[in-house]
mmCIF file of N, CA, C and O in Angstrom:
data_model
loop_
_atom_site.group_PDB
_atom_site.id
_atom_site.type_symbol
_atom_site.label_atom_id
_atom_site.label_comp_id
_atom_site.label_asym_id
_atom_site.label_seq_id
_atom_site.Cartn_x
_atom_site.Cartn_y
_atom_site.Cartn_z
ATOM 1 N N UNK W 58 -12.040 15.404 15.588
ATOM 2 C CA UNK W 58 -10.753 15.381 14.923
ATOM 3 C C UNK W 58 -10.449 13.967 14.390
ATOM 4 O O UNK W 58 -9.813 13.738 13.361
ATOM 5 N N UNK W 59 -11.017 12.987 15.272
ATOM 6 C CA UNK W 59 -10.617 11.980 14.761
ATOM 7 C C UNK W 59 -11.359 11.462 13.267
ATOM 8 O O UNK W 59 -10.960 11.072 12.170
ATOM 9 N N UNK W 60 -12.512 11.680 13.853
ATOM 10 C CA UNK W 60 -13.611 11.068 12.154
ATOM 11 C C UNK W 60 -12.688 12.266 10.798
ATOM 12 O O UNK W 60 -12.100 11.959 9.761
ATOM 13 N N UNK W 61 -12.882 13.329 11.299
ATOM 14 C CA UNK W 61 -12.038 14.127 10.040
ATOM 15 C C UNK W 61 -10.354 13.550 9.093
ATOM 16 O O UNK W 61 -9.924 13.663 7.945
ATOM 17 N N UNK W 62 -9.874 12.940 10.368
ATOM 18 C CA UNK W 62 -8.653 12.634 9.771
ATOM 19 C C UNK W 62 -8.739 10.808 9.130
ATOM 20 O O UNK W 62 -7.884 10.169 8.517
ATOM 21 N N UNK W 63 -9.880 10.476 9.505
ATOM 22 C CA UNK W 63 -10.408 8.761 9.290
ATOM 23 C C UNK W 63 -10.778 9.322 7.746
ATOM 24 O O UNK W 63 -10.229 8.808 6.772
ATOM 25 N N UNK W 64 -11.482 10.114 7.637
ATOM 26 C CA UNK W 64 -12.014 10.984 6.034
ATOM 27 C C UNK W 64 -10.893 10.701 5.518
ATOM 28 O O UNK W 64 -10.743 9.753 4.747
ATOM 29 N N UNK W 65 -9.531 11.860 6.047
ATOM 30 C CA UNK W 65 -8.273 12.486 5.299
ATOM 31 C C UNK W 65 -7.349 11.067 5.078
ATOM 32 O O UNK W 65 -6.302 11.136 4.435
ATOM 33 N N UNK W 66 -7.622 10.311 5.421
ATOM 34 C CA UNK W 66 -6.587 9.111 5.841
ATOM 35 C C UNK W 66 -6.461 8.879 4.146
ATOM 36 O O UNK W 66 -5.419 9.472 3.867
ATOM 37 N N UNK W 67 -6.814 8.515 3.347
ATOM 38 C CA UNK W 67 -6.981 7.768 1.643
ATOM 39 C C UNK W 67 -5.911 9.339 1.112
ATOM 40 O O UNK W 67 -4.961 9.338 0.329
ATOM 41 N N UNK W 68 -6.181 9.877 1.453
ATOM 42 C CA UNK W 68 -5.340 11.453 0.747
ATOM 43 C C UNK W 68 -3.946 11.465 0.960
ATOM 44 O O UNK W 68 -3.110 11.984 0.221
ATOM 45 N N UNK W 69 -3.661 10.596 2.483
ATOM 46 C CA UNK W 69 -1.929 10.982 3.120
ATOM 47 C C UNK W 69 -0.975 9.800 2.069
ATOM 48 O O UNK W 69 -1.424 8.764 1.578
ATOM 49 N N UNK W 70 0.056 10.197 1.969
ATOM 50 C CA UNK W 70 0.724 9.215 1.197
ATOM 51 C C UNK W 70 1.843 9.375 2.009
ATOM 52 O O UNK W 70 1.814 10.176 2.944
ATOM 53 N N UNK W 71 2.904 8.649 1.738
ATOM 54 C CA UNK W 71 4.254 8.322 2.176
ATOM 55 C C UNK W 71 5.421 8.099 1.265
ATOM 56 O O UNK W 71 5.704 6.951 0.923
ATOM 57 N N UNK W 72 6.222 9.286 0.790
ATOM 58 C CA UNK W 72 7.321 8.731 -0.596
ATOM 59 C C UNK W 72 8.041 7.434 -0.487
ATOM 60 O O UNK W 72 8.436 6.832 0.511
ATOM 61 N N UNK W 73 8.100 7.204 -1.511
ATOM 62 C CA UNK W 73 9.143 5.201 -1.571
ATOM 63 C C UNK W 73 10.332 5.649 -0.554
ATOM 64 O O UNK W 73 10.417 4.985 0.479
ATOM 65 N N UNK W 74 11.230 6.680 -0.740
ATOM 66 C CA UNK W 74 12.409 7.132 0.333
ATOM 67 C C UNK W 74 11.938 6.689 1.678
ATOM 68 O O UNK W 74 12.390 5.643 2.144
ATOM 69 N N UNK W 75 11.028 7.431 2.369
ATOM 70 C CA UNK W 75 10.201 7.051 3.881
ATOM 71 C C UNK W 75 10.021 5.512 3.707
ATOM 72 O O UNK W 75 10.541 4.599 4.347
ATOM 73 N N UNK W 76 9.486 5.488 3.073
ATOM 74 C CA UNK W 76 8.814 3.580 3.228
ATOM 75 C C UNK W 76 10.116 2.716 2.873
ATOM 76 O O UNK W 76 10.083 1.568 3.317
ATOM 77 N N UNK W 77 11.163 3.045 2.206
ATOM 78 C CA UNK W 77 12.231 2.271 2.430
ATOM 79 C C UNK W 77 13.184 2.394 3.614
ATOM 80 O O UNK W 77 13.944 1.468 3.898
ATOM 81 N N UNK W 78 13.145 3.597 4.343
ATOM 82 C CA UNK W 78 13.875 3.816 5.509
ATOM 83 C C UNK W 78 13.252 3.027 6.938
ATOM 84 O O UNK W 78 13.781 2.334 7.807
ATOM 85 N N UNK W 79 11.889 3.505 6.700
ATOM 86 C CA UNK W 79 10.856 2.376 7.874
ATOM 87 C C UNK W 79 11.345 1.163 7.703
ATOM 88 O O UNK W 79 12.135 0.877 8.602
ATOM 89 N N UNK W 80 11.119 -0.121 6.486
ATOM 90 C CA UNK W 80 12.106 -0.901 6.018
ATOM 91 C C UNK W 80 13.714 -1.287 6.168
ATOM 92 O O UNK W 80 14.325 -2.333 5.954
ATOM 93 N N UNK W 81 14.111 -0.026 6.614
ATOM 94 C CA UNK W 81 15.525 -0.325 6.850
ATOM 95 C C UNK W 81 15.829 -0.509 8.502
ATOM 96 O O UNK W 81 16.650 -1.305 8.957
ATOM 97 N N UNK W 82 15.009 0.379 9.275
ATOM 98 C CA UNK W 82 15.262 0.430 10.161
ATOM 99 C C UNK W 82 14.084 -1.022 10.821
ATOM 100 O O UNK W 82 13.945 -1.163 12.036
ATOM 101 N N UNK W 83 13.564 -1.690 10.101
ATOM 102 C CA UNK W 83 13.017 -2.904 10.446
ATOM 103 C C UNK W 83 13.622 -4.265 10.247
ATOM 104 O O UNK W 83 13.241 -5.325 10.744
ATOM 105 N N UNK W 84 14.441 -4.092 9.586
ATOM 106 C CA UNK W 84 15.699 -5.225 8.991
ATOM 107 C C UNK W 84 16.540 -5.422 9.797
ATOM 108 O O UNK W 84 16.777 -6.484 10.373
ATOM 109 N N UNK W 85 17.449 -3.683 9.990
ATOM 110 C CA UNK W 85 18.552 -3.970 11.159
ATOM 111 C C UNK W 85 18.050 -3.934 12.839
ATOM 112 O O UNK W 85 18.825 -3.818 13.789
ATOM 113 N N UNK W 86 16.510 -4.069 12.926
ATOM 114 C CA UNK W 86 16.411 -4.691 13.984
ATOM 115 C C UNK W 86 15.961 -6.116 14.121
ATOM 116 O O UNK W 86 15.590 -6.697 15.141
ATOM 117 N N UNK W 87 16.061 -6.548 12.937
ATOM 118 C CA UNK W 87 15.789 -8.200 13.056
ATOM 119 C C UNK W 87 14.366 -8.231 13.255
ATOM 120 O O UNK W 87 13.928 -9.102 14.006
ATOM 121 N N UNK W 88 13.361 -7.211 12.564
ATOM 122 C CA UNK W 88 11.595 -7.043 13.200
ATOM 123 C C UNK W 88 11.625 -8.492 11.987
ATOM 124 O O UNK W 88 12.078 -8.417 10.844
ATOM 125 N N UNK W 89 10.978 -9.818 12.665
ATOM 126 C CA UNK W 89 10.337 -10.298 11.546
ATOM 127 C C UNK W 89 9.160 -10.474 10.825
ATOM 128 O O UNK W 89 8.090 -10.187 11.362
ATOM 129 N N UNK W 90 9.199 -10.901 9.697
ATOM 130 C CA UNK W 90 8.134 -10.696 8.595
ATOM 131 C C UNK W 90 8.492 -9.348 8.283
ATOM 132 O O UNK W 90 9.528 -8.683 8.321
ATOM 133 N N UNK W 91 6.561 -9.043 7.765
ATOM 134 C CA UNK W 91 6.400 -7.793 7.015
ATOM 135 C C UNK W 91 5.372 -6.904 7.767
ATOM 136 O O UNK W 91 4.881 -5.866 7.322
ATOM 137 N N UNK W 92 5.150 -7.404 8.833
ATOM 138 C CA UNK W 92 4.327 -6.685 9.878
ATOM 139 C C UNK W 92 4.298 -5.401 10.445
ATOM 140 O O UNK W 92 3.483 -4.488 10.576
ATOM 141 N N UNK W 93 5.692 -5.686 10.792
ATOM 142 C CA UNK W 93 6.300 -4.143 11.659
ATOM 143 C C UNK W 93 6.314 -3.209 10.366
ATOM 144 O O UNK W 93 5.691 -2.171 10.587
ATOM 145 N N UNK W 94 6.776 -3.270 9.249
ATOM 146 C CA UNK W 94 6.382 -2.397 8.061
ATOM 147 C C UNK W 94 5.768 -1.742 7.816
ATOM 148 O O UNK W 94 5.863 -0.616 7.327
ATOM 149 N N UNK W 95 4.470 -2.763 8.329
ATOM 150 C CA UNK W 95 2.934 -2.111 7.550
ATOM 151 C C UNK W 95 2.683 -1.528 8.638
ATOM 152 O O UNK W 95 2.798 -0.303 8.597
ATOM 153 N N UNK W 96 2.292 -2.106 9.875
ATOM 154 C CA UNK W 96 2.274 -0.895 11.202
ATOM 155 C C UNK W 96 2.835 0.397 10.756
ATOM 156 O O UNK W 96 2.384 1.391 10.187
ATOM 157 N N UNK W 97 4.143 -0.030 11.283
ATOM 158 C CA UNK W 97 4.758 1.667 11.194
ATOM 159 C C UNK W 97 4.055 2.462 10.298
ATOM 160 O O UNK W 97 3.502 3.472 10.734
ATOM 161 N N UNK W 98 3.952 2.055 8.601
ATOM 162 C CA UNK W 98 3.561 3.081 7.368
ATOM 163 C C UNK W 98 2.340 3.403 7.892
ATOM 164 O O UNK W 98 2.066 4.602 7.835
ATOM 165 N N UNK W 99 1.631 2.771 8.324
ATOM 166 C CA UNK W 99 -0.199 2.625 8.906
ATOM 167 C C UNK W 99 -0.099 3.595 9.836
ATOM 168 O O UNK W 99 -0.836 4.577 9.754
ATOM 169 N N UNK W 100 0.832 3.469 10.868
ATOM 170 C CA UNK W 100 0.670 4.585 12.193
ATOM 171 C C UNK W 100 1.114 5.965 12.008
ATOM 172 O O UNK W 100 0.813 6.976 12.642
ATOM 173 N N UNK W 101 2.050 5.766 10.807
ATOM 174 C CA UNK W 101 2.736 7.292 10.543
ATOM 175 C C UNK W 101 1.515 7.757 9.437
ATOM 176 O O UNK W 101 1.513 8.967 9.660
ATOM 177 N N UNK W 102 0.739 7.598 8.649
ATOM 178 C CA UNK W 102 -0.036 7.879 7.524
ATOM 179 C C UNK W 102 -1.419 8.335 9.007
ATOM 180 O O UNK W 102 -1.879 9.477 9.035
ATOM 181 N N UNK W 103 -1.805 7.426 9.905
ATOM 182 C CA UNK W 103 -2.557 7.766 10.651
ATOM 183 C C UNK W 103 -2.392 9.246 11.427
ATOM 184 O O UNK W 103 -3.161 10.201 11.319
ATOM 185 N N UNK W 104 -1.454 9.186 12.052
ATOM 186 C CA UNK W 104 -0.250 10.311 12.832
ATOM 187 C C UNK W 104 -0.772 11.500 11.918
ATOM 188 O O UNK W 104 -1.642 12.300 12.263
ATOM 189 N N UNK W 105 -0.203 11.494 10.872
ATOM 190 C CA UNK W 105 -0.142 12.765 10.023
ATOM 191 C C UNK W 105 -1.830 13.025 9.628
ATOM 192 O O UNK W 105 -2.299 14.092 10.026
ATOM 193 N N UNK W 106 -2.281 12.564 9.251
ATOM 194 C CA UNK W 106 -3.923 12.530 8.943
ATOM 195 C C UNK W 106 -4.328 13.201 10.009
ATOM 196 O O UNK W 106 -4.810 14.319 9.826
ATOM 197 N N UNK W 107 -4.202 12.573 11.594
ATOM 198 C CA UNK W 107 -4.953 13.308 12.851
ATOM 199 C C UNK W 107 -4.445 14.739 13.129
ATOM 200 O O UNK W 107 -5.100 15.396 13.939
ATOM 201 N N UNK W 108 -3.186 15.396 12.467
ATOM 202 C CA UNK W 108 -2.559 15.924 12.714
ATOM 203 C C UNK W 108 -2.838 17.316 11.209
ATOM 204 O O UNK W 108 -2.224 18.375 11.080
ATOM 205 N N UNK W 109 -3.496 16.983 10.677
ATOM 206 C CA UNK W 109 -4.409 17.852 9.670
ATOM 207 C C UNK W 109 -3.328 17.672 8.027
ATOM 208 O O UNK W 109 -3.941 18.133 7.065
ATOM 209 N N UNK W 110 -2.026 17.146 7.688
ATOM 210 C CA UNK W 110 -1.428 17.433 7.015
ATOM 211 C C UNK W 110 -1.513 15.792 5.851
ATOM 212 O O UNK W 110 -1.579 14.846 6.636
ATOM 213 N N UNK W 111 -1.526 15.326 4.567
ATOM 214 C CA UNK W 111 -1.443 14.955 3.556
ATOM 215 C C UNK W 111 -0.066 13.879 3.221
ATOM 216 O O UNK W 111 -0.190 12.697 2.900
ATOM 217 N N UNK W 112 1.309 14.646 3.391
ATOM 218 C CA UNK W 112 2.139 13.777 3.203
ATOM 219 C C UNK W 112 3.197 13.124 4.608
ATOM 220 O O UNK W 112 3.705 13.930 5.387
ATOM 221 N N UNK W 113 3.330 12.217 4.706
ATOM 222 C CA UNK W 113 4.454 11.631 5.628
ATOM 223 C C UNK W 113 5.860 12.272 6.261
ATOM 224 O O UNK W 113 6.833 12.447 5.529
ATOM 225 N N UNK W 114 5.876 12.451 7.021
ATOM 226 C CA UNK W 114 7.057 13.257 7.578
ATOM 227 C C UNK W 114 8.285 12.679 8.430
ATOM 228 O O UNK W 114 7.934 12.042 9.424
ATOM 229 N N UNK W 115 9.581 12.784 8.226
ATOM 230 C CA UNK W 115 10.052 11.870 8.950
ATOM 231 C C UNK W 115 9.781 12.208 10.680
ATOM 232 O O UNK W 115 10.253 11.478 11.552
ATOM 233 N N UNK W 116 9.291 12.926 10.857
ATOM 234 C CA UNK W 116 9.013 13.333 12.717
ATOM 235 C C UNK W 116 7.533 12.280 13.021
ATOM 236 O O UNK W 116 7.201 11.834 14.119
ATOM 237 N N UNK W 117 6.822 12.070 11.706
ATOM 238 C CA UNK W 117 5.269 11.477 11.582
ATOM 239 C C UNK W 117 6.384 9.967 11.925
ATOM 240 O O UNK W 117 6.141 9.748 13.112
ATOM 241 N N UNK W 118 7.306 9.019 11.516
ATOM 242 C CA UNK W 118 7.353 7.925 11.753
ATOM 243 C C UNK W 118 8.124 7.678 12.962
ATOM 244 O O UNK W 118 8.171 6.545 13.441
ATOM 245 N N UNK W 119 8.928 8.982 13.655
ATOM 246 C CA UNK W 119 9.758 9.128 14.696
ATOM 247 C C UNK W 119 8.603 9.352 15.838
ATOM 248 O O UNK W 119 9.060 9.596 16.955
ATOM 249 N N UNK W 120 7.361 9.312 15.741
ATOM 250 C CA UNK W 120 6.832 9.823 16.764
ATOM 251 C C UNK W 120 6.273 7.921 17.002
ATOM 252 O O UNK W 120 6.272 7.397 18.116
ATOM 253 N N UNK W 121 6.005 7.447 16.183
ATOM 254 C CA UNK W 121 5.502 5.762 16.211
ATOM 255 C C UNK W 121 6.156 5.110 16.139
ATOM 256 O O UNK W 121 5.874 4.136 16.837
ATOM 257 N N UNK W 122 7.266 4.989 15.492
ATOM 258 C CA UNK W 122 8.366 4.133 15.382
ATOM 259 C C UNK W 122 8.477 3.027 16.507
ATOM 260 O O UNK W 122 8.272 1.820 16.372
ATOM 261 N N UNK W 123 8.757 3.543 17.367
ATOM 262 C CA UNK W 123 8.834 2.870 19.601
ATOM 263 C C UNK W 123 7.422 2.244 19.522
ATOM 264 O O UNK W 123 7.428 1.016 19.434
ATOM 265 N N UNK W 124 6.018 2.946 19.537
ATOM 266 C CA UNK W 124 5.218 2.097 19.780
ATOM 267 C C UNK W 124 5.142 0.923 18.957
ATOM 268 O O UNK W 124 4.765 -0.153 19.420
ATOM 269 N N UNK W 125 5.560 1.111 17.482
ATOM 270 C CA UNK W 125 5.555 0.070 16.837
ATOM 271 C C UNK W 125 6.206 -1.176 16.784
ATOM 272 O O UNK W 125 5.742 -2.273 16.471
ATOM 273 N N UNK W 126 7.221 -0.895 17.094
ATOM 274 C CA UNK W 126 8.631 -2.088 17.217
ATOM 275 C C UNK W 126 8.874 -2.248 18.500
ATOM 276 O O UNK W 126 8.605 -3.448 18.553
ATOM 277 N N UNK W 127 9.130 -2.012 19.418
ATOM 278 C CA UNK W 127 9.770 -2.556 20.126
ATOM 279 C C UNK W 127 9.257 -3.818 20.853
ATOM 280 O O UNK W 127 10.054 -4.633 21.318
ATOM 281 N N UNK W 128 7.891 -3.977 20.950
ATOM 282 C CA UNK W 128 7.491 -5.516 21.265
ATOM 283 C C UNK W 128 7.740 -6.285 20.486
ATOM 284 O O UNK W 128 7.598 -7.473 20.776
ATOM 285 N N UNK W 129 8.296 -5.826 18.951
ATOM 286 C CA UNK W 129 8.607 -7.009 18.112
ATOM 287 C C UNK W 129 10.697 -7.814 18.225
ATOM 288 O O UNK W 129 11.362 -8.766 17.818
ATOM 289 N N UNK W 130 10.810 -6.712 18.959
ATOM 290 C CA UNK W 130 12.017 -7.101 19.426
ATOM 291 C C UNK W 130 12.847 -8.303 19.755
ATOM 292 O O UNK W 130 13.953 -8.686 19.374
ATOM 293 N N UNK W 131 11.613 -8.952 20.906
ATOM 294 C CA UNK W 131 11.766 -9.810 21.688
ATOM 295 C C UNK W 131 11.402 -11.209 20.785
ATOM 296 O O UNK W 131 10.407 -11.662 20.219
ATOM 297 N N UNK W 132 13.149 -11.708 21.047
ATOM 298 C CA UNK W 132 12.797 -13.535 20.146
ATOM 299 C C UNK W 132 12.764 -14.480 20.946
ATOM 300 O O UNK W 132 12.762 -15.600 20.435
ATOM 301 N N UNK W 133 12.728 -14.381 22.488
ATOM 302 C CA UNK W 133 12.816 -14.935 23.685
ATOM 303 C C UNK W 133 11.060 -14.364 24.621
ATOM 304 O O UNK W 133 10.731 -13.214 24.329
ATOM 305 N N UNK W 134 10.436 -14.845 25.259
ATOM 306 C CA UNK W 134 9.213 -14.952 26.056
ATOM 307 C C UNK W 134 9.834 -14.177 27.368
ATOM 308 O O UNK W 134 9.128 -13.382 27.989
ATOM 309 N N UNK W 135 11.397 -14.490 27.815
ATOM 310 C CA UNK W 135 11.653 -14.725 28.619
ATOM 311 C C UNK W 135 12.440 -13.191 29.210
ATOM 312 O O UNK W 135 12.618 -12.697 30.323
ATOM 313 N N UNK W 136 12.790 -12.774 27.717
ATOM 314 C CA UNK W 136 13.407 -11.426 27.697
ATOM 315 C C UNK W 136 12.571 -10.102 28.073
ATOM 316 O O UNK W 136 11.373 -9.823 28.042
ATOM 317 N N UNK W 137 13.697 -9.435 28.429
ATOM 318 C CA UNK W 137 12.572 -8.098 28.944
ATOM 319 C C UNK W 137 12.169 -7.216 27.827
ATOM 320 O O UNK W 137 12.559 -7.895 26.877
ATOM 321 N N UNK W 138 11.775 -6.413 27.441
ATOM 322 C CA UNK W 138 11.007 -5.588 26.219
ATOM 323 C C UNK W 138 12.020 -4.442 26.653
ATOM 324 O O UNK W 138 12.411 -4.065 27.758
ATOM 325 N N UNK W 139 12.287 -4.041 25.364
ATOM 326 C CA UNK W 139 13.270 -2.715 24.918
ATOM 327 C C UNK W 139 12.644 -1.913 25.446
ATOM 328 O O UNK W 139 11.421 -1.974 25.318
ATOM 329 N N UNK W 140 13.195 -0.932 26.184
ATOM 330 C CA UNK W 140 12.618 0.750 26.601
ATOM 331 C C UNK W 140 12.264 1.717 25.746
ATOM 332 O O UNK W 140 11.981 2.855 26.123
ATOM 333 N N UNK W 141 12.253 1.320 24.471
ATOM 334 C CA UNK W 141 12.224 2.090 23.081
ATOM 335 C C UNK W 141 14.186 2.874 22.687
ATOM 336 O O UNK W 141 14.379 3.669 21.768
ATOM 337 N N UNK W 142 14.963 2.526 23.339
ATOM 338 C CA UNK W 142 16.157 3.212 23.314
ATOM 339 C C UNK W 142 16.707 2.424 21.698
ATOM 340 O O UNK W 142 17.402 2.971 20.842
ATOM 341 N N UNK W 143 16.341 1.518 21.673
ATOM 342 C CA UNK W 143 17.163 0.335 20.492
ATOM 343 C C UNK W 143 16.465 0.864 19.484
ATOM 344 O O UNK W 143 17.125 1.511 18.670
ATOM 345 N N UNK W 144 14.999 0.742 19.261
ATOM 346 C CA UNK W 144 14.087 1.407 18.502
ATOM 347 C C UNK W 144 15.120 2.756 17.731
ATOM 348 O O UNK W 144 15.538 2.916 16.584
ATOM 349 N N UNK W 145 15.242 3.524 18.947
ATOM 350 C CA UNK W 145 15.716 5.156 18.639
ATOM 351 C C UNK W 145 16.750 5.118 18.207
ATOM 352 O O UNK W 145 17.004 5.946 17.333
ATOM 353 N N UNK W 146 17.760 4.200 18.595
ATOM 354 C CA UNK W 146 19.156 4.379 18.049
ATOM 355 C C UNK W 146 19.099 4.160 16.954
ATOM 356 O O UNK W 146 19.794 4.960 16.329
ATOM 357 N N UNK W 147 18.359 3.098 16.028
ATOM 358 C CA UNK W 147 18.505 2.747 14.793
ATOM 359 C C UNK W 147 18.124 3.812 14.023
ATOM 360 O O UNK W 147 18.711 4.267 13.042
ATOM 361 N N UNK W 148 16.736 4.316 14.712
ATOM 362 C CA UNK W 148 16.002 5.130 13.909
ATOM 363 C C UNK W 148 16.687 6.398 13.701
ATOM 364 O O UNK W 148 16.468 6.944 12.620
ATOM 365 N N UNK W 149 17.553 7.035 14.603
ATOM 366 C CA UNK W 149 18.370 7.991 14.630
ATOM 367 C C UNK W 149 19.890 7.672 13.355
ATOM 368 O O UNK W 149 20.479 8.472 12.628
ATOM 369 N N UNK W 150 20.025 6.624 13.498
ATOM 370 C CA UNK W 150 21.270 6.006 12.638
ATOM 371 C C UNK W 150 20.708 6.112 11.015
ATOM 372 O O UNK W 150 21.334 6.696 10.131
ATOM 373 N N UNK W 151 19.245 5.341 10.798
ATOM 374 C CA UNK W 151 18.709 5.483 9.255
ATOM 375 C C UNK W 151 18.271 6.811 8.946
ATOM 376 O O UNK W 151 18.113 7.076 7.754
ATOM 377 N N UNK W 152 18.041 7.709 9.820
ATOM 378 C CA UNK W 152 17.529 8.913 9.335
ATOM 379 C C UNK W 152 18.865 10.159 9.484
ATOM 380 O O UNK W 152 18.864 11.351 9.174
ATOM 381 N N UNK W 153 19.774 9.425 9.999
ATOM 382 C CA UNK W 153 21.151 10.573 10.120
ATOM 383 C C UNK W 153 20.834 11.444 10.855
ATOM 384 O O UNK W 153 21.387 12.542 10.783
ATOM 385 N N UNK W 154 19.573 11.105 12.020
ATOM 386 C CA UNK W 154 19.104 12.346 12.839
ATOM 387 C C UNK W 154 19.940 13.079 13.563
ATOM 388 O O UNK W 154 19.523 14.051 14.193
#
């Protein structure tokens, strides 16, 4: 499954709408740079590929979203790492879930 969807991966796309909402919900968490961006689009385009289907789904970036961000959270060494709850709230807030 996996080599099949490594094939399908060049086929999945993601509409500008999705890739500006990933974007949004990377801003109002203060993710810096352009990192957390490309992750997320990368893990949700991956997601959906292993998962046999072509285009981006908002459940495809809700399922990565947490793994993606929330270590980028932390602007302190010292701070503890989000439980993914901060992640979700936003992500729930940009998608009107």
């Amino acid at each position: 499954q996996i080599v099949v969807a490594q094939q399908a991966l060049s086929k999945v796309t993601t509409s500008p709408d999705l890739r500006r909402k990933i974007s949004q919900i990377c801003s109002e968490l203060n993710v810096d740079g352009l990192r957390g961006d490309i992750v997320t689009n990368r893990a949700a385009r991956a997601f959906c590929a292993f998962d046999g289907r072509t285009e981006v789904t908002d459940e495809d970036v809700k399922k990565v979203v947490t793994l993606c961000l929330r270590h980028r959270l932390r602007k302190d060494v010292l701070d503890t790492m989000d439980n993914g709850d901060k992640v979700m709230g936003v992500y729930e807030k940009v998608f009107d879930a």
